[in-house]
Amino acid sequence: LTSIKIQVRPEQLARHGITGDQVMHAVESLAGKEVGLVFEREARFPIVVRIPQNWREDTTLIERIPISAGTGARPVPLGELASIT
């Protein structure tokens, strides 16, 4: 896929107690998100979280990306929280 449009459904976010920021953090991992650094002597190497390529190319798999509210409740698939085209 060359571009993906993810439009959140505010009523679904509210229903599950999930914020737009929580969705955005998960979506950022499609392209790759730096989450830390590894230090080896003077060199620094980024730790990057990235969703596997086959998931990034298939909207039915993108819909399955789990989004957590961080409250201990079960994660909700992205497809329940947003329309993906």
Coordinates of N, CA, C and O in Angstrom, one line a residue:
L1 N 0.8 -1.2 0.0 CA 0.0 0.0 0.0 C 0.9 1.2 0.0 O 1.9 1.3 0.7
T2 N 0.5 2.2 -0.8 CA 1.3 3.4 -0.8 C 0.8 4.4 0.2 O 1.6 5.2 0.8
S3 N -0.5 4.5 0.5 CA -0.9 5.3 1.6 C -2.2 4.7 2.2 O -2.9 4.0 1.6
I4 N -2.3 4.9 3.5 CA -3.4 4.4 4.3 C -4.1 5.5 5.0 O -3.4 6.4 5.6
K5 N -5.4 5.5 5.0 CA -6.1 6.6 5.7 C -6.8 5.9 6.9 O -7.5 4.9 6.8
I6 N -6.5 6.4 8.1 CA -7.1 5.8 9.3 C -7.9 7.0 10.0 O -7.3 8.0 10.4
Q7 N -9.2 6.8 10.0 CA -10.0 7.8 10.6 C -10.7 7.2 11.8 O -11.5 6.3 11.8
V8 N -10.3 7.8 13.0 CA -10.9 7.3 14.3 C -12.3 7.6 14.4 O -12.8 8.6 13.8
R9 N -13.0 6.7 15.1 CA -14.4 6.9 15.4 C -14.5 7.4 16.9 O -14.4 6.5 17.8
P10 N -14.7 8.7 17.2 CA -14.7 9.2 18.5 C -15.6 8.4 19.5 O -15.3 8.2 20.6
E11 N -16.8 8.0 19.0 CA -17.7 7.3 19.9 C -17.2 6.0 20.3 O -17.4 5.5 21.4
Q12 N -16.4 5.3 19.4 CA -15.8 4.0 19.8 C -14.7 4.2 20.8 O -14.5 3.4 21.7
L13 N -13.9 5.3 20.6 CA -12.8 5.6 21.5 C -13.4 5.8 22.9 O -12.9 5.2 23.9
A14 N -14.4 6.6 23.0 CA -15.1 6.8 24.3 C -15.6 5.6 24.9 O -15.5 5.3 26.1
R15 N -16.3 4.7 24.1 CA -16.9 3.5 24.5 C -15.8 2.6 25.2 O -16.1 1.9 26.2
H16 N -14.6 2.6 24.6 CA -13.6 1.7 25.1 C -12.6 2.4 26.1 O -11.7 1.7 26.6
G17 N -12.8 3.7 26.3 CA -11.9 4.4 27.2 C -10.5 4.6 26.6 O -9.5 4.5 27.3
I18 N -10.4 4.7 25.3 CA -9.1 4.8 24.6 C -9.0 6.2 24.0 O -10.0 6.7 23.5
T19 N -7.8 6.8 24.1 CA -7.6 8.2 23.6 C -7.1 8.1 22.1 O -6.5 7.1 21.7
G20 N -7.2 9.2 21.4 CA -6.6 9.4 20.1 C -5.1 9.2 20.2 O -4.5 8.6 19.2
D21 N -4.5 9.6 21.2 CA -3.0 9.5 21.4 C -2.6 8.0 21.4 O -1.6 7.6 20.9
Q22 N -3.4 7.2 22.1 CA -3.1 5.8 22.2 C -3.2 5.1 20.9 O -2.4 4.3 20.5
V23 N -4.2 5.5 20.1 CA -4.3 5.0 18.7 C -3.1 5.5 17.9 O -2.4 4.7 17.2
M24 N -2.7 6.7 18.0 CA -1.6 7.3 17.2 C -0.3 6.6 17.6 O 0.5 6.3 16.7
H25 N 0.0 6.3 18.8 CA 1.2 5.6 19.2 C 1.3 4.2 18.5 O 2.3 3.8 18.0
A26 N 0.2 3.5 18.4 CA 0.2 2.2 17.7 C 0.3 2.4 16.2 O 1.1 1.7 15.5
V27 N -0.3 3.4 15.6 CA -0.2 3.7 14.2 C 1.2 4.1 13.8 O 1.7 3.7 12.7
E28 N 1.9 4.8 14.6 CA 3.2 5.3 14.4 C 4.1 4.1 14.1 O 5.1 4.2 13.4
S29 N 3.8 2.9 14.7 CA 4.7 1.8 14.6 C 4.6 1.2 13.2 O 5.4 0.3 12.8
L30 N 3.6 1.6 12.4 CA 3.5 1.1 11.0 C 4.8 1.6 10.2 O 5.4 0.8 9.5
A31 N 5.2 2.8 10.4 CA 6.4 3.3 9.7 C 7.7 3.0 10.5 O 8.8 3.0 9.9
G32 N 7.6 2.9 11.8 CA 8.7 2.6 12.7 C 8.8 3.7 13.7 O 8.8 4.9 13.4
K33 N 8.9 3.3 14.9 CA 8.9 4.3 16.0 C 10.1 4.0 16.9 O 10.3 2.9 17.4
E34 N 11.0 5.0 17.1 CA 12.1 4.8 18.0 C 11.7 4.8 19.4 O 11.0 5.8 19.9
V35 N 12.0 3.8 20.2 CA 11.6 3.7 21.6 C 12.7 3.7 22.6 O 12.5 3.6 23.8
G36 N 13.9 3.7 22.1 CA 15.1 3.8 23.0 C 16.4 3.7 22.2 O 16.4 3.8 21.0
L37 N 17.5 3.6 23.0 CA 18.8 3.6 22.4 C 19.6 2.5 23.1 O 19.4 2.2 24.3
V38 N 20.5 1.8 22.3 CA 21.5 0.9 22.9 C 22.8 1.6 22.7 O 23.2 2.1 21.7
F39 N 23.6 1.6 23.8 CA 24.9 2.2 23.8 C 26.0 1.1 23.8 O 25.9 0.1 24.6
E40 N 26.9 1.2 22.8 CA 28.0 0.2 22.7 C 29.3 1.0 22.5 O 29.5 1.6 21.5
R41 N 30.0 1.2 23.6 CA 31.2 2.0 23.7 C 30.7 3.5 23.3 O 29.8 4.0 24.0
E42 N 31.3 4.1 22.3 CA 30.9 5.4 21.9 C 29.7 5.4 21.0 O 29.1 6.5 20.7
A43 N 29.4 4.3 20.4 CA 28.3 4.2 19.4 C 26.9 4.1 20.1 O 26.8 3.5 21.1
R44 N 26.0 4.7 19.4 CA 24.6 4.6 19.9 C 23.7 4.0 18.7 O 23.9 4.5 17.6
F45 N 22.9 3.1 19.1 CA 22.0 2.5 18.0 C 20.6 2.6 18.5 O 20.2 2.2 19.6
P46 N 19.7 3.1 17.6 CA 18.3 3.2 18.0 C 17.6 1.8 18.1 O 17.9 0.9 17.4
I47 N 16.7 1.8 19.0 CA 15.8 0.6 19.1 C 14.5 1.1 18.5 O 13.8 2.1 18.9
V48 N 14.1 0.4 17.4 CA 12.9 0.8 16.6 C 11.9 -0.3 16.6 O 12.2 -1.4 16.3
V49 N 10.6 0.1 16.9 CA 9.5 -0.9 16.9 C 8.8 -0.6 15.5 O 8.5 0.5 15.2
R50 N 8.6 -1.7 14.8 CA 8.0 -1.5 13.5 C 7.1 -2.8 13.2 O 7.6 -3.9 13.4
I51 N 5.9 -2.5 12.8 CA 5.0 -3.6 12.5 C 5.5 -4.3 11.2 O 6.0 -3.6 10.3
P52 N 5.5 -5.7 11.2 CA 6.1 -6.4 10.0 C 5.4 -5.9 8.7 O 4.3 -5.5 8.6
Q53 N 6.2 -6.0 7.6 CA 5.8 -5.5 6.3 C 4.5 -6.1 5.8 O 3.7 -5.4 5.3
N54 N 4.4 -7.4 6.0 CA 3.1 -8.1 5.5 C 1.9 -7.5 6.2 O 0.8 -7.4 5.6
W55 N 2.0 -7.0 7.4 CA 0.9 -6.4 8.1 C 0.7 -5.0 7.6 O -0.4 -4.5 7.5
R56 N 1.8 -4.3 7.2 CA 1.7 -2.9 6.7 C 1.0 -2.9 5.3 O 0.5 -1.8 4.9
E57 N 1.0 -4.0 4.6 CA 0.5 -4.0 3.3 C -0.9 -4.5 3.1 O -1.4 -4.6 2.0
D58 N -1.5 -4.9 4.2 CA -2.8 -5.6 4.2 C -3.7 -4.9 5.2 O -3.6 -5.0 6.4
T59 N -4.7 -4.2 4.7 CA -5.6 -3.4 5.6 C -6.4 -4.4 6.5 O -6.7 -4.0 7.7
T60 N -6.7 -5.6 6.1 CA -7.3 -6.5 7.0 C -6.5 -6.9 8.2 O -7.0 -7.1 9.3
L61 N -5.1 -6.9 8.0 CA -4.2 -7.1 9.1 C -4.1 -5.9 10.0 O -4.0 -5.9 11.2
I62 N -4.0 -4.7 9.3 CA -3.9 -3.4 10.1 C -5.1 -3.3 11.0 O -4.9 -2.8 12.2
E63 N -6.3 -3.7 10.6 CA -7.5 -3.6 11.4 C -7.3 -4.5 12.7 O -8.0 -4.2 13.7
R64 N -6.4 -5.5 12.7 CA -6.3 -6.3 13.8 C -5.2 -5.8 14.8 O -5.0 -6.5 15.9
I65 N -4.5 -4.7 14.5 CA -3.5 -4.2 15.5 C -4.2 -3.9 16.8 O -5.2 -3.2 16.8
P66 N -3.7 -4.5 17.9 CA -4.3 -4.3 19.2 C -4.0 -2.9 19.8 O -2.9 -2.5 19.7
I67 N -5.0 -2.2 20.3 CA -4.9 -0.9 20.9 C -5.3 -1.1 22.4 O -6.4 -1.5 22.7
S68 N -4.3 -0.7 23.3 CA -4.6 -0.9 24.7 C -4.9 0.4 25.3 O -4.3 1.5 25.0
A69 N -5.9 0.4 26.2 CA -6.2 1.6 27.0 C -5.3 1.8 28.1 O -5.2 2.9 28.7
G70 N -4.5 0.8 28.4 CA -3.5 1.0 29.5 C -4.2 0.8 30.9 O -3.6 1.1 31.9
T71 N -5.4 0.3 30.9 CA -6.1 0.2 32.2 C -6.2 -1.3 32.6 O -6.9 -1.6 33.6
G72 N -5.6 -2.2 31.9 CA -5.7 -3.6 32.2 C -6.8 -4.3 31.4 O -7.0 -5.5 31.5
A73 N -7.7 -3.5 30.8 CA -8.8 -4.1 30.0 C -8.1 -4.7 28.7 O -7.0 -4.4 28.3
R74 N -8.9 -5.6 28.1 CA -8.3 -6.3 26.9 C -8.1 -5.3 25.8 O -8.9 -4.3 25.7
P75 N -7.1 -5.5 25.0 CA -6.9 -4.6 23.9 C -8.0 -4.7 22.9 O -8.6 -5.7 22.8
V76 N -8.2 -3.6 22.1 CA -9.3 -3.5 21.2 C -8.7 -3.5 19.8 O -7.7 -2.7 19.6
P77 N -9.1 -4.2 18.8 CA -8.6 -4.2 17.5 C -8.8 -2.8 16.9 O -9.9 -2.2 17.0
L78 N -7.8 -2.3 16.2 CA -7.9 -0.9 15.6 C -9.1 -0.8 14.7 O -9.7 0.3 14.7
G79 N -9.5 -1.9 14.0 CA -10.7 -1.8 13.1 C -12.0 -1.5 13.8 O -12.9 -1.1 13.2
E80 N -12.0 -1.8 15.1 CA -13.2 -1.4 15.9 C -13.2 0.1 16.3 O -14.2 0.6 16.7
L81 N -12.0 0.7 16.3 CA -11.9 2.1 16.7 C -11.8 3.1 15.6 O -12.0 4.3 15.8
A82 N -11.6 2.6 14.3 CA -11.3 3.5 13.2 C -11.7 2.8 11.9 O -11.7 1.6 11.8
S83 N -12.0 3.6 10.9 CA -12.2 3.1 9.6 C -10.8 3.2 8.9 O -10.1 4.2 9.0
I84 N -10.5 2.2 8.1 CA -9.1 2.1 7.5 C -9.3 1.9 6.0 O -10.0 0.9 5.6
T85 N -8.8 2.8 5.2 CA -8.9 2.7 3.8 C -7.6 2.9 3.1 O -6.7 3.5 3.7

